[in-house]
Amino acid sequence: MEISIRQAEQLPKHIENLAALANQEGYAFIQRLIEEFQSGKNRFDQKGESLLLAFDGDTLVGCGGLNQQWGDAGVEERIGRVRRFYVHPQYRQHGVGKKLLLELEKLAKPYYSALCLNTDQKDAAHFYQKHNYVFVESHPNYNYFKYLIV
């Protein structure tokens, strides 16, 4: 397995396969990624934003996005948000998610002092905790947070 991470300018046609897999698992957020990208609502094209795709050869096996999520009112902190992060079930526990997340964090460092995300999935929460994201119980917009060391 030779995993490559590529920045997406456009969505590959294989994204539909990933969306179908995610839907089978009860996750609608890859379909939302497609709809928002196509409508222009979110193309991950603002300053400091990225959409990364993970490939095994020519097979799309994962994706992860980085959006702006500025600090709360009155807080000047520059915060990025990890969004639409998904790895093909057969590629989990093989380092694909780690590689994807580390690349997103590397891209985030010049723009953000911290990253946040929201998940209610136990396995995803465990994955993020392994990568030093801390559970935040009472925030209305996210439930995991990590300061980036610049």
PDB file of C-alpha atoms in Angstrom:
ATOM      1  CA  MET A   1       0.000   0.000   0.000  1.00  0.00           C
ATOM      2  CA  GLU A   2       1.567   3.257  -1.184  1.00  0.00           C
ATOM      3  CA  ILE A   3      -0.558   6.125   0.105  1.00  0.00           C
ATOM      4  CA  SER A   4      -0.195   9.548  -1.471  1.00  0.00           C
ATOM      5  CA  ILE A   5      -1.839  12.724  -0.187  1.00  0.00           C
ATOM      6  CA  ARG A   6      -2.870  15.301  -2.782  1.00  0.00           C
ATOM      7  CA  GLN A   7      -4.433  18.722  -2.557  1.00  0.00           C
ATOM      8  CA  ALA A   8      -7.812  18.844  -4.310  1.00  0.00           C
ATOM      9  CA  GLU A   9      -8.648  21.651  -6.696  1.00  0.00           C
ATOM     10  CA  GLN A  10     -11.693  19.737  -7.905  1.00  0.00           C
ATOM     11  CA  LEU A  11     -13.491  16.692  -6.549  1.00  0.00           C
ATOM     12  CA  PRO A  12     -12.500  13.446  -8.268  1.00  0.00           C
ATOM     13  CA  LYS A  13     -15.353  11.377  -9.693  1.00  0.00           C
ATOM     14  CA  HIS A  14     -14.416   8.597  -7.253  1.00  0.00           C
ATOM     15  CA  ILE A  15     -15.635  10.791  -4.375  1.00  0.00           C
ATOM     16  CA  GLU A  16     -19.095   9.313  -5.004  1.00  0.00           C
ATOM     17  CA  ASN A  17     -17.736   5.859  -4.044  1.00  0.00           C
ATOM     18  CA  LEU A  18     -16.400   7.282  -0.776  1.00  0.00           C
ATOM     19  CA  ALA A  19     -19.745   8.997  -0.132  1.00  0.00           C
ATOM     20  CA  ALA A  20     -21.601   5.714  -0.699  1.00  0.00           C
ATOM     21  CA  LEU A  21     -19.347   3.922   1.794  1.00  0.00           C
ATOM     22  CA  ALA A  22     -19.769   6.704   4.337  1.00  0.00           C
ATOM     23  CA  ASN A  23     -23.546   6.631   3.857  1.00  0.00           C
ATOM     24  CA  GLN A  24     -23.558   2.862   4.494  1.00  0.00           C
ATOM     25  CA  GLU A  25     -21.882   3.597   7.827  1.00  0.00           C
ATOM     26  CA  GLY A  26     -24.467   6.254   8.627  1.00  0.00           C
ATOM     27  CA  TYR A  27     -22.260   9.261   7.842  1.00  0.00           C
ATOM     28  CA  ALA A  28     -23.821  11.871   5.555  1.00  0.00           C
ATOM     29  CA  PHE A  29     -20.952  14.364   5.706  1.00  0.00           C
ATOM     30  CA  ILE A  30     -19.152  13.186   2.548  1.00  0.00           C
ATOM     31  CA  GLN A  31     -22.356  13.678   0.582  1.00  0.00           C
ATOM     32  CA  ARG A  32     -22.583  17.154   2.170  1.00  0.00           C
ATOM     33  CA  LEU A  33     -18.968  17.777   1.108  1.00  0.00           C
ATOM     34  CA  ILE A  34     -19.931  16.994  -2.496  1.00  0.00           C
ATOM     35  CA  GLU A  35     -23.089  19.127  -2.394  1.00  0.00           C
ATOM     36  CA  GLU A  36     -21.362  22.107  -0.748  1.00  0.00           C
ATOM     37  CA  PHE A  37     -18.390  21.889  -3.124  1.00  0.00           C
ATOM     38  CA  GLN A  38     -20.627  21.751  -6.195  1.00  0.00           C
ATOM     39  CA  SER A  39     -22.848  24.612  -4.990  1.00  0.00           C
ATOM     40  CA  GLY A  40     -19.844  26.743  -4.085  1.00  0.00           C
ATOM     41  CA  LYS A  41     -20.861  26.956  -0.416  1.00  0.00           C
ATOM     42  CA  ASN A  42     -17.571  25.380   0.679  1.00  0.00           C
ATOM     43  CA  ARG A  43     -14.742  24.714  -1.754  1.00  0.00           C
ATOM     44  CA  PHE A  44     -11.965  24.910   0.839  1.00  0.00           C
ATOM     45  CA  ASP A  45     -10.514  27.779  -1.168  1.00  0.00           C
ATOM     46  CA  GLN A  46     -10.319  30.616   1.357  1.00  0.00           C
ATOM     47  CA  LYS A  47      -7.003  31.718   2.845  1.00  0.00           C
ATOM     48  CA  GLY A  48      -5.628  28.906   5.003  1.00  0.00           C
ATOM     49  CA  GLU A  49      -8.115  26.330   3.737  1.00  0.00           C
ATOM     50  CA  SER A  50      -7.368  23.011   2.043  1.00  0.00           C
ATOM     51  CA  LEU A  51      -9.056  19.821   0.968  1.00  0.00           C
ATOM     52  CA  LEU A  52      -6.744  16.829   0.922  1.00  0.00           C
ATOM     53  CA  LEU A  53      -7.363  13.480  -0.737  1.00  0.00           C
ATOM     54  CA  ALA A  54      -5.645  10.201   0.143  1.00  0.00           C
ATOM     55  CA  PHE A  55      -4.992   7.757  -2.685  1.00  0.00           C
ATOM     56  CA  ASP A  56      -3.734   4.187  -2.839  1.00  0.00           C
ATOM     57  CA  GLY A  57      -2.453   4.275  -6.402  1.00  0.00           C
ATOM     58  CA  ASP A  58      -5.450   5.644  -8.313  1.00  0.00           C
ATOM     59  CA  THR A  59      -8.000   4.592  -5.683  1.00  0.00           C
ATOM     60  CA  LEU A  60      -9.425   7.341  -3.485  1.00  0.00           C
ATOM     61  CA  VAL A  61      -9.292   6.039   0.104  1.00  0.00           C
ATOM     62  CA  GLY A  62      -9.782   9.126   2.251  1.00  0.00           C
ATOM     63  CA  CYS A  63     -10.310  12.851   2.508  1.00  0.00           C
ATOM     64  CA  GLY A  64      -9.990  15.631   5.005  1.00  0.00           C
ATOM     65  CA  GLY A  65     -10.646  19.342   4.889  1.00  0.00           C
ATOM     66  CA  LEU A  66      -9.437  22.415   6.703  1.00  0.00           C
ATOM     67  CA  ASN A  67     -11.661  25.488   7.019  1.00  0.00           C
ATOM     68  CA  GLN A  68     -11.417  28.785   8.853  1.00  0.00           C
ATOM     69  CA  GLN A  69     -13.060  28.740  12.302  1.00  0.00           C
ATOM     70  CA  TRP A  70     -11.997  31.990  13.872  1.00  0.00           C
ATOM     71  CA  GLY A  71     -12.014  32.464  17.635  1.00  0.00           C
ATOM     72  CA  ASP A  72     -15.113  33.198  19.644  1.00  0.00           C
ATOM     73  CA  ALA A  73     -16.450  36.746  19.844  1.00  0.00           C
ATOM     74  CA  GLY A  74     -13.798  38.975  21.334  1.00  0.00           C
ATOM     75  CA  VAL A  75     -11.087  36.337  20.997  1.00  0.00           C
ATOM     76  CA  GLU A  76      -8.420  37.047  18.389  1.00  0.00           C
ATOM     77  CA  GLU A  77      -7.247  33.458  18.166  1.00  0.00           C
ATOM     78  CA  ARG A  78      -6.838  32.093  14.658  1.00  0.00           C
ATOM     79  CA  ILE A  79      -8.534  28.712  14.695  1.00  0.00           C
ATOM     80  CA  GLY A  80      -8.860  26.220  11.858  1.00  0.00           C
ATOM     81  CA  ARG A  81     -11.495  23.516  11.687  1.00  0.00           C
ATOM     82  CA  VAL A  82     -10.894  19.941  10.553  1.00  0.00           C
ATOM     83  CA  ARG A  83     -13.932  18.919   8.491  1.00  0.00           C
ATOM     84  CA  ARG A  84     -15.200  16.148   6.262  1.00  0.00           C
ATOM     85  CA  PHE A  85     -12.488  13.764   7.489  1.00  0.00           C
ATOM     86  CA  TYR A  86     -13.115  10.201   6.344  1.00  0.00           C
ATOM     87  CA  VAL A  87     -11.032   7.102   5.636  1.00  0.00           C
ATOM     88  CA  HIS A  88     -12.266   4.057   3.707  1.00  0.00           C
ATOM     89  CA  PRO A  89     -13.072   1.307   6.260  1.00  0.00           C
ATOM     90  CA  GLN A  90     -10.545  -1.138   4.722  1.00  0.00           C
ATOM     91  CA  TYR A  91      -7.783   1.464   5.119  1.00  0.00           C
ATOM     92  CA  ARG A  92      -8.351   2.279   8.784  1.00  0.00           C
ATOM     93  CA  GLN A  93      -5.687   1.167  11.258  1.00  0.00           C
ATOM     94  CA  HIS A  94      -3.075   1.376   8.460  1.00  0.00           C
ATOM     95  CA  GLY A  95      -1.806   4.922   9.010  1.00  0.00           C
ATOM     96  CA  VAL A  96      -3.897   6.601   6.307  1.00  0.00           C
ATOM     97  CA  GLY A  97      -5.832   8.801   8.743  1.00  0.00           C
ATOM     98  CA  LYS A  98      -2.643   9.714  10.593  1.00  0.00           C
ATOM     99  CA  LYS A  99      -0.884  10.692   7.364  1.00  0.00           C
ATOM    100  CA  LEU A 100      -3.885  12.760   6.259  1.00  0.00           C
ATOM    101  CA  LEU A 101      -4.259  14.508   9.629  1.00  0.00           C
ATOM    102  CA  LEU A 102      -0.534  15.297   9.927  1.00  0.00           C
ATOM    103  CA  GLU A 103      -0.556  16.839   6.447  1.00  0.00           C
ATOM    104  CA  LEU A 104      -3.607  18.968   7.330  1.00  0.00           C
ATOM    105  CA  GLU A 105      -1.873  20.131  10.512  1.00  0.00           C
ATOM    106  CA  LYS A 106       1.273  21.005   8.568  1.00  0.00           C
ATOM    107  CA  LEU A 107      -0.780  23.101   6.134  1.00  0.00           C
ATOM    108  CA  ALA A 108      -2.615  24.741   9.046  1.00  0.00           C
ATOM    109  CA  LYS A 109       0.434  25.924  11.013  1.00  0.00           C
ATOM    110  CA  PRO A 110       1.184  29.067   8.968  1.00  0.00           C
ATOM    111  CA  TYR A 111      -2.428  30.241   9.352  1.00  0.00           C
ATOM    112  CA  TYR A 112      -3.813  28.978  12.660  1.00  0.00           C
ATOM    113  CA  SER A 113      -2.736  28.766  16.285  1.00  0.00           C
ATOM    114  CA  ALA A 114      -5.133  25.894  16.949  1.00  0.00           C
ATOM    115  CA  LEU A 115      -7.468  23.412  15.287  1.00  0.00           C
ATOM    116  CA  CYS A 116     -10.914  22.281  16.327  1.00  0.00           C
ATOM    117  CA  LEU A 117     -13.383  19.673  15.132  1.00  0.00           C
ATOM    118  CA  ASN A 118     -16.642  18.043  16.041  1.00  0.00           C
ATOM    119  CA  THR A 119     -17.307  14.316  16.265  1.00  0.00           C
ATOM    120  CA  ASP A 120     -19.753  12.130  18.120  1.00  0.00           C
ATOM    121  CA  GLN A 121     -18.222   8.867  16.920  1.00  0.00           C
ATOM    122  CA  LYS A 122     -16.339   6.875  19.555  1.00  0.00           C
ATOM    123  CA  ASP A 123     -13.697   5.498  17.148  1.00  0.00           C
ATOM    124  CA  ALA A 124     -13.081   8.937  15.624  1.00  0.00           C
ATOM    125  CA  ALA A 125     -12.831  10.496  19.087  1.00  0.00           C
ATOM    126  CA  HIS A 126     -10.228   7.905  20.071  1.00  0.00           C
ATOM    127  CA  PHE A 127      -8.271   8.618  16.863  1.00  0.00           C
ATOM    128  CA  TYR A 128      -8.211  12.368  17.530  1.00  0.00           C
ATOM    129  CA  GLN A 129      -7.289  11.885  21.191  1.00  0.00           C
ATOM    130  CA  LYS A 130      -4.330   9.740  20.090  1.00  0.00           C
ATOM    131  CA  HIS A 131      -3.212  12.769  18.063  1.00  0.00           C
ATOM    132  CA  ASN A 132      -3.391  15.159  21.031  1.00  0.00           C
ATOM    133  CA  TYR A 133      -6.832  16.636  20.471  1.00  0.00           C
ATOM    134  CA  VAL A 134      -8.507  17.407  23.785  1.00  0.00           C
ATOM    135  CA  PHE A 135     -12.200  16.929  24.479  1.00  0.00           C
ATOM    136  CA  VAL A 136     -14.010  20.244  25.114  1.00  0.00           C
ATOM    137  CA  GLU A 137     -17.329  19.595  26.799  1.00  0.00           C
ATOM    138  CA  SER A 138     -19.122  22.908  26.718  1.00  0.00           C
ATOM    139  CA  HIS A 139     -18.252  24.625  23.424  1.00  0.00           C
ATOM    140  CA  PRO A 140     -21.268  25.151  21.117  1.00  0.00           C
ATOM    141  CA  ASN A 141     -19.330  24.778  17.821  1.00  0.00           C
ATOM    142  CA  TYR A 142     -16.851  21.955  18.424  1.00  0.00           C
ATOM    143  CA  ASN A 143     -15.913  19.277  20.922  1.00  0.00           C
ATOM    144  CA  TYR A 144     -12.200  18.631  20.220  1.00  0.00           C
ATOM    145  CA  PHE A 145      -9.374  21.149  20.212  1.00  0.00           C
ATOM    146  CA  LYS A 146      -5.613  21.147  19.696  1.00  0.00           C
ATOM    147  CA  TYR A 147      -3.078  23.949  19.938  1.00  0.00           C
ATOM    148  CA  LEU A 148      -0.539  23.878  17.138  1.00  0.00           C
ATOM    149  CA  ILE A 149       3.070  24.362  18.176  1.00  0.00           C
ATOM    150  CA  VAL A 150       4.610  26.724  15.633  1.00  0.00           C
TER     151      VAL A 150
END
